[in-house]
mmCIF file of C-alpha atoms in Angstrom:
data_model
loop_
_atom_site.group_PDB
_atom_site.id
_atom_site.type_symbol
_atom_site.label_atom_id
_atom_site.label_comp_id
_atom_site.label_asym_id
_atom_site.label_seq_id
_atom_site.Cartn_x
_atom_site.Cartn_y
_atom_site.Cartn_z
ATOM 1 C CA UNK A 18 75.714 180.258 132.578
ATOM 2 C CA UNK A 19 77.326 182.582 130.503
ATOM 3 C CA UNK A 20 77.178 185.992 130.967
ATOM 4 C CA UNK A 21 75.371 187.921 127.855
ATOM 5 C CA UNK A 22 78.682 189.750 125.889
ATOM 6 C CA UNK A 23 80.709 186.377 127.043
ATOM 7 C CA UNK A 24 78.154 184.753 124.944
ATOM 8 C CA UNK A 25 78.417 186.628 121.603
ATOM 9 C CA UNK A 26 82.346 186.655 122.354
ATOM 10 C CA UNK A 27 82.198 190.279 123.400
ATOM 11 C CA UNK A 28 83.843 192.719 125.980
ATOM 12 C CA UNK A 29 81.387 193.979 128.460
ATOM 13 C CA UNK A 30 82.016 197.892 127.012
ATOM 14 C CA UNK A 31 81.559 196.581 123.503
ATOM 15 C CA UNK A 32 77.954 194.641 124.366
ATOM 16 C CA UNK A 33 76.924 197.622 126.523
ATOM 17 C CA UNK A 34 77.766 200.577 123.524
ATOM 18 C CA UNK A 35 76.003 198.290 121.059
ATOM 19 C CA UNK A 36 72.661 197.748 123.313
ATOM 20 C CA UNK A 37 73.025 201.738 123.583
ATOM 21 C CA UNK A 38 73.147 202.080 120.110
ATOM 22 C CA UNK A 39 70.391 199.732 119.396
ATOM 23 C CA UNK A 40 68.297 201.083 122.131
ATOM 24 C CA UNK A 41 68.883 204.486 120.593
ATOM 25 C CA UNK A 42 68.286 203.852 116.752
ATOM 26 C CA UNK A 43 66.422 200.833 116.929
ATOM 27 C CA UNK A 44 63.788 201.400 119.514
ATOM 28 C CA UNK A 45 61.414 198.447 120.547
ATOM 29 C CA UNK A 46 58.344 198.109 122.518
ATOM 30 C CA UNK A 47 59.608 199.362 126.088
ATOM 31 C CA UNK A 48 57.182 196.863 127.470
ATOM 32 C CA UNK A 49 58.764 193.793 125.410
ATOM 33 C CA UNK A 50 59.652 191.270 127.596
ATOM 34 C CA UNK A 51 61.367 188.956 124.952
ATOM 35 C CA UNK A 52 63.994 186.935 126.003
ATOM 36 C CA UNK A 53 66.461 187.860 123.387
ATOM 37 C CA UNK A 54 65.529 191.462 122.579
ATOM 38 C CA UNK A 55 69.127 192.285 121.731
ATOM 39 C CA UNK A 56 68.828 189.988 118.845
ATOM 40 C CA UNK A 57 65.600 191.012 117.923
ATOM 41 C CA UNK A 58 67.085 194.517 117.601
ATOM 42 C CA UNK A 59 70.085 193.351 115.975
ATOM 43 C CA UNK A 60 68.132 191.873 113.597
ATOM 44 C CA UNK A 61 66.285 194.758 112.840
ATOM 45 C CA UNK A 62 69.826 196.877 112.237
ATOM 46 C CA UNK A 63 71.123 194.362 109.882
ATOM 47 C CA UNK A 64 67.718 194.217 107.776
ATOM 48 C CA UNK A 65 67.934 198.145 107.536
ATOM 49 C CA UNK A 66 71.601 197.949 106.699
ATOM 50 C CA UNK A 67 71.041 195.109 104.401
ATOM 51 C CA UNK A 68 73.262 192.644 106.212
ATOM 52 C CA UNK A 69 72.474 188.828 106.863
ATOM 53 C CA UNK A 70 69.392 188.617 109.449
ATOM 54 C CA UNK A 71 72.266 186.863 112.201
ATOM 55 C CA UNK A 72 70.953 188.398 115.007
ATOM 56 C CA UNK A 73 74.843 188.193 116.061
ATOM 57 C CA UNK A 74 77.081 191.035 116.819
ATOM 58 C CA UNK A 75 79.493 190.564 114.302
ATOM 59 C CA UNK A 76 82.363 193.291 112.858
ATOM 60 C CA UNK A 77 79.947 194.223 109.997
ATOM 61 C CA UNK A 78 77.649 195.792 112.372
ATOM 62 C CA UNK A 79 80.664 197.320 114.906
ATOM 63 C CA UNK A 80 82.282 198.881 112.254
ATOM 64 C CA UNK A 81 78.102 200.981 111.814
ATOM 65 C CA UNK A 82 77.802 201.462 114.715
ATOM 66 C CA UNK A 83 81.418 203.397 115.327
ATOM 67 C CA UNK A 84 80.529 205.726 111.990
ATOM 68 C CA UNK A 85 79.346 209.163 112.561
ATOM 69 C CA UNK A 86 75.751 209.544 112.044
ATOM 70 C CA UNK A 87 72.686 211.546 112.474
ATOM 71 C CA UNK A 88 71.153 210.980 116.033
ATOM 72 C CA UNK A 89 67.427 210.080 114.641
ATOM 73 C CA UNK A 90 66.382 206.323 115.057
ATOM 74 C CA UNK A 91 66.424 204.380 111.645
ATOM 75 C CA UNK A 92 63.009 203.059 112.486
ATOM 76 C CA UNK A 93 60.019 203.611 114.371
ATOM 77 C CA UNK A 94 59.696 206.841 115.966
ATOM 78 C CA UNK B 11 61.108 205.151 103.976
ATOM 79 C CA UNK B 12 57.584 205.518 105.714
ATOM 80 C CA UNK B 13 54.679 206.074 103.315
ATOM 81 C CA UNK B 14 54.343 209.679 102.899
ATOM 82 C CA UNK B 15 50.224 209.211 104.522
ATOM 83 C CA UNK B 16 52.207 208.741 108.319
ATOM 84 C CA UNK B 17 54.826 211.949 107.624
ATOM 85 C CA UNK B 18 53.912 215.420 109.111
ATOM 86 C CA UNK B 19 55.195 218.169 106.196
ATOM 87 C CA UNK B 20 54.433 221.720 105.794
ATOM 88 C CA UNK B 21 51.794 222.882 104.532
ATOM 89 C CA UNK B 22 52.645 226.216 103.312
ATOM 90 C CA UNK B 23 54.388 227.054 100.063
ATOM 91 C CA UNK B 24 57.092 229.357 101.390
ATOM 92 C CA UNK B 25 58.911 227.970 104.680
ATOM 93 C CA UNK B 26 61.688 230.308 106.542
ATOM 94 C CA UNK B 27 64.188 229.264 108.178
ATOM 95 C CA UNK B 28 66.575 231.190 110.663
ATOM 96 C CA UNK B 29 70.661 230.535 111.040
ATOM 97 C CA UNK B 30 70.641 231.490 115.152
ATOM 98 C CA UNK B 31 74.243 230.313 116.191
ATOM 99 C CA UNK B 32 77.628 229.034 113.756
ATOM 100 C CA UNK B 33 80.488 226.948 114.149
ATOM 101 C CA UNK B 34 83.753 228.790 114.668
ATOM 102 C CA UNK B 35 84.658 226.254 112.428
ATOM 103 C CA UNK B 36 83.684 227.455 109.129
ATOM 104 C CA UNK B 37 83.139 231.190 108.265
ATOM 105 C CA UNK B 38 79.806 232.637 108.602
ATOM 106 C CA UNK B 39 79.529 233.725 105.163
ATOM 107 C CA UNK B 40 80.722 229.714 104.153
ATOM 108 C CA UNK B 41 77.440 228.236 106.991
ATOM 109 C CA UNK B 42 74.803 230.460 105.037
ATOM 110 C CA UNK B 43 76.013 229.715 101.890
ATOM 111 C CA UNK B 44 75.919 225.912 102.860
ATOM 112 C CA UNK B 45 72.462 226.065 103.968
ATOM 113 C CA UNK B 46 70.675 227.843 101.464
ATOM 114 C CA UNK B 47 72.686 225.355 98.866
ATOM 115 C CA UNK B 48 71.061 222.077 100.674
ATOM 116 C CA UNK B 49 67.806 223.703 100.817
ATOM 117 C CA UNK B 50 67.913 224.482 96.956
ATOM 118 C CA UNK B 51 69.014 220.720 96.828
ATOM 119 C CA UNK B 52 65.315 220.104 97.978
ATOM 120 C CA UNK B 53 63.656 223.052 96.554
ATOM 121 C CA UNK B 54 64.578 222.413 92.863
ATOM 122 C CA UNK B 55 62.169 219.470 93.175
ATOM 123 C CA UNK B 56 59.084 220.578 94.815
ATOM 124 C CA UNK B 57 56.738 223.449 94.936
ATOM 125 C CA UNK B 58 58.196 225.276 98.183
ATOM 126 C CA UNK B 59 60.495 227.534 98.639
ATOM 127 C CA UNK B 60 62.680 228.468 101.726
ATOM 128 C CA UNK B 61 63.288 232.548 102.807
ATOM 129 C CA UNK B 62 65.843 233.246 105.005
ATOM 130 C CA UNK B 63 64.836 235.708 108.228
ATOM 131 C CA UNK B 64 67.339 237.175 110.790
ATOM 132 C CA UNK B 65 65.287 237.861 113.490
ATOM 133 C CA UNK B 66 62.133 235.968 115.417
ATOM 134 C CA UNK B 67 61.188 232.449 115.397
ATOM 135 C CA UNK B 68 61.657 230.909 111.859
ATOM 136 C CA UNK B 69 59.473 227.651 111.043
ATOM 137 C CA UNK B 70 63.219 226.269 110.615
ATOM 138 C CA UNK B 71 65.782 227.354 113.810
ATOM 139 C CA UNK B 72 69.230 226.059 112.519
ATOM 140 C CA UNK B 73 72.181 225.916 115.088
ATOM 141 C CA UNK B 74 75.138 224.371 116.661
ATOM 142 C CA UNK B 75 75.476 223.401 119.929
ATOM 143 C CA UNK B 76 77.608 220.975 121.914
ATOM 144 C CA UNK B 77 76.536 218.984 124.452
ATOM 145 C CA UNK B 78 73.190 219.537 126.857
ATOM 146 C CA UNK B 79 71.594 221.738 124.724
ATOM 147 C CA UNK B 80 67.339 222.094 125.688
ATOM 148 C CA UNK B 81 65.730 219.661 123.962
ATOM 149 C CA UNK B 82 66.355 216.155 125.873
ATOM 150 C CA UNK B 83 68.871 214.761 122.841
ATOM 151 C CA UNK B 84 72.447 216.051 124.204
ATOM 152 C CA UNK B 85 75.223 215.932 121.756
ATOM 153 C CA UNK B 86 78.177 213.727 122.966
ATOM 154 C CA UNK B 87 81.426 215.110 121.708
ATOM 155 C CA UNK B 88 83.341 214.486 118.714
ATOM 156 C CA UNK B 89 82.009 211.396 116.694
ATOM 157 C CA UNK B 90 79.050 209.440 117.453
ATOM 158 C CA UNK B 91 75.919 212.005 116.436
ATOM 159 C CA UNK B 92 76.701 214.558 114.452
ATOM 160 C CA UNK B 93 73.596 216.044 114.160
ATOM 161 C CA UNK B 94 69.673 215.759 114.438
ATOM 162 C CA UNK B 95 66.419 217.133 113.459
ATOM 163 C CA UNK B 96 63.069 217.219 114.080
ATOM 164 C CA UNK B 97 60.105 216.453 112.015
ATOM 165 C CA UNK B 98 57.898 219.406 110.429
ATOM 166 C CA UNK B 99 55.986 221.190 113.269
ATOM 167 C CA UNK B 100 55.062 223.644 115.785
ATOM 168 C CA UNK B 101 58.056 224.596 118.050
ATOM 169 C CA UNK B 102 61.220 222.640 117.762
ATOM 170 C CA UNK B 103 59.539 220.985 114.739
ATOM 171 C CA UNK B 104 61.606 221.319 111.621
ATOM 172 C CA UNK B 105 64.602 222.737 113.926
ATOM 173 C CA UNK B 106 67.922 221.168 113.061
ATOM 174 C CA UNK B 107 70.869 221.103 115.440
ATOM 175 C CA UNK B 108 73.966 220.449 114.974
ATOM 176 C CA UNK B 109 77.139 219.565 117.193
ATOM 177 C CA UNK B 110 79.755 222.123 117.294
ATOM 178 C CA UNK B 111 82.240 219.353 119.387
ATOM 179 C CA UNK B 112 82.631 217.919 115.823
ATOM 180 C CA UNK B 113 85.435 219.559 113.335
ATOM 181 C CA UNK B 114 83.038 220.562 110.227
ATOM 182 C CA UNK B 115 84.302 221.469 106.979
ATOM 183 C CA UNK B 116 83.356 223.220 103.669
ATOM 184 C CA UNK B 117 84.366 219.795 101.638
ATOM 185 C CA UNK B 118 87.987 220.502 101.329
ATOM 186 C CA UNK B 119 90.306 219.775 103.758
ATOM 187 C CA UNK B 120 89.610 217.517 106.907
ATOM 188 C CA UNK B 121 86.677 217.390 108.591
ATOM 189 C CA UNK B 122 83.038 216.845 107.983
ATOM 190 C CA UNK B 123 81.461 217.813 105.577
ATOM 191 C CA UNK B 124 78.586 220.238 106.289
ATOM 192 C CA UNK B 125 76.871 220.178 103.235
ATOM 193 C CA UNK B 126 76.587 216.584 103.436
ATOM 194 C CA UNK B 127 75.265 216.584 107.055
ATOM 195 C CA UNK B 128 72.785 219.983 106.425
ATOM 196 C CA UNK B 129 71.335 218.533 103.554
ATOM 197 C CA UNK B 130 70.154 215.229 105.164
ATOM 198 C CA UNK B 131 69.108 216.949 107.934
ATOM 199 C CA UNK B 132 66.800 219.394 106.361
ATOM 200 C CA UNK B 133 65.614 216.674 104.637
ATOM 201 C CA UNK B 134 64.438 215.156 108.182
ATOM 202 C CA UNK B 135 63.244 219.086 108.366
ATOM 203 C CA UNK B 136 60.966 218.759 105.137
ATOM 204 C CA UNK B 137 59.469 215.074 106.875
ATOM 205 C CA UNK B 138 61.865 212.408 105.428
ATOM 206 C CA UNK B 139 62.983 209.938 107.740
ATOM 207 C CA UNK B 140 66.080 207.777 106.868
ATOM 208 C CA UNK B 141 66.541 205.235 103.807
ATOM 209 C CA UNK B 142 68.625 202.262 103.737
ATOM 210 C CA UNK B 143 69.479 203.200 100.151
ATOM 211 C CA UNK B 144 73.433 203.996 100.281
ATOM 212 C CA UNK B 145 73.203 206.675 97.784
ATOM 213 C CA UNK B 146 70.230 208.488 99.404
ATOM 214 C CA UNK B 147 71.352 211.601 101.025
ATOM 215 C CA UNK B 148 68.964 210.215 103.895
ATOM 216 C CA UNK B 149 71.159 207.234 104.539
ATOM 217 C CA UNK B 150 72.094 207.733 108.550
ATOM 218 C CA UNK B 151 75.762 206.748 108.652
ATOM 219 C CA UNK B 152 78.188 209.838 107.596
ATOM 220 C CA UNK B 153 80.103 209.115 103.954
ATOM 221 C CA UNK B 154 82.784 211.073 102.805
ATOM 222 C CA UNK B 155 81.568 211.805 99.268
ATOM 223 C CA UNK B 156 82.772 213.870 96.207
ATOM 224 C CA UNK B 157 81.336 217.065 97.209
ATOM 225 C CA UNK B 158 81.485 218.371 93.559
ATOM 226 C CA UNK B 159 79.137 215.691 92.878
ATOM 227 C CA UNK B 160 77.001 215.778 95.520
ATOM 228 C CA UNK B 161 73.279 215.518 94.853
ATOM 229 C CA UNK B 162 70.091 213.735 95.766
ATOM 230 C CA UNK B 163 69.585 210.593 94.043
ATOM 231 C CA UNK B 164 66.455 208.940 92.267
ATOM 232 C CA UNK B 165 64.917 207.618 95.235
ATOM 233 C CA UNK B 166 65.188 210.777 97.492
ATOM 234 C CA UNK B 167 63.341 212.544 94.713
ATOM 235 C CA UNK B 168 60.954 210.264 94.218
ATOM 236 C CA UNK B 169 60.051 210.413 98.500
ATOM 237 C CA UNK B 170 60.380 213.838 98.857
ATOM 238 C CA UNK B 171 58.258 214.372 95.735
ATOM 239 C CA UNK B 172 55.647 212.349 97.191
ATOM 240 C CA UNK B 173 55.510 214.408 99.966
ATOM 241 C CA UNK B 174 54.966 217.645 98.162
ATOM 242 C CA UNK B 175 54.275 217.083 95.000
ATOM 243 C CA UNK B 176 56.402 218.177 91.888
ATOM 244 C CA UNK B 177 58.246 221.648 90.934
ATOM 245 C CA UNK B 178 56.102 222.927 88.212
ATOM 246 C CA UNK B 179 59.678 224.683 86.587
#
């Protein structure tokens, strides 16, 4: 099996600041136990963003999440 | 946007705000000026009006801090977050914080731009949350604009006029 960032072609830093960042901004259920909640999240950045519903971390969605920004989450509470 | 029915917003006409700590960054004189010009961005558009107090608790406590600073959302050096605030309330509602590890500016020169950053924030201040709108001042990621042009667009009126209503001027 591969591990999860090996998956999406990722460095382990680079799949750990972008679950941070989604964790952060893009808060889900905390008692979600859905296999692929990273992508679920993912999903939800790239709607807000208005970028193609991948679910894949792709450099579109890097090159957000390294711009300054305001620390409130883009949805939910 | 959220519909306005699920947003907290003040209910009084006149809302002060206090400036409790600056950036050595920008001159005091430049901060005040900076923050009572993205509050008349939002004032110009709806019946309430913002007064300015220099002592006490304000309904709106503006500062800059780096780091740990008391409220369980530390700041986390230059980059990243620039900034936060919270939602109209009690307490640290409406208080808007920002982080002094960043290099802010007036709009010339390098650095960012506080004018920018204060007016979104006080817009989280007033109740709005963030839009995915590119042009709304609400948009979360950090834009350097043309500050000469720099103004609320059509759909941040529309929300925050929904909110409170219109200006009657």
């Amino acid at each position: 099996l591969l591990l999860p960032w090996e998956a999406g072609g990722l460095s382990e830093p680079q799949w750990k600041q972008a679950q941070e960042y989604l964790k952060r901004f893009y808060p889900s259920d905390s008692k979600s136990r859905a296999p692929n909640r990273f992508g679920a999240q993912l999903k939800e950045m790239q709607k807000f963003f208005r970028l193609p519903e991948t679910g894949v971390l792709d450099s579109r969605v890097i090159i957000i999440m390294r711009k300054p920004r305001c620390g409130l989450p883009d949805i939910g509470e | 946007y959220l519909p306005s029915k699920h947003r907290p917003k003040w209910t009084s006409k006149v809302v002060t705000y206090r400036i409790v700590s600056y950036t050595r960054d920008l001159p005091r004189v430049t901060v005040n000026q900076l923050v009572a010009k993205a509050l008349n961005m939002w004032s110009k558009e709806i019946p309430l009006s913002f007064r300015r107090v220099i002592l006490g608790t304000a309904d709106i406590m503006i500062g800059f801090a780096r780091g740990a600073h008391g409220d369980f959302y530390p700041f986390d050096g230059p980059g990243g977050t620039l900034a936060h605030a919270f939602e109209p309330g009690p307490g640290l509602g409406g208080d808007a914080h920002f982080d002094e590890d960043e290099r802010w500016a007036d709009g010339r020169g390098v650095g960012i731009n506080f004018l920018f950053v204060a007016t979104h924030e006080l817009g989280h201040s007033l109740g709005l949350g963030h839009s995915s709108d590119p042009d709304s001042v609400m948009y979360p990621t950090y834009g350097a604009g043309d500050s000469e042009n720099f103004q609320l667009s059509p759909g941040d009126i529309r929300e925050i006029q929904e909110l409170y209503g219109k200006s009657s001027s």
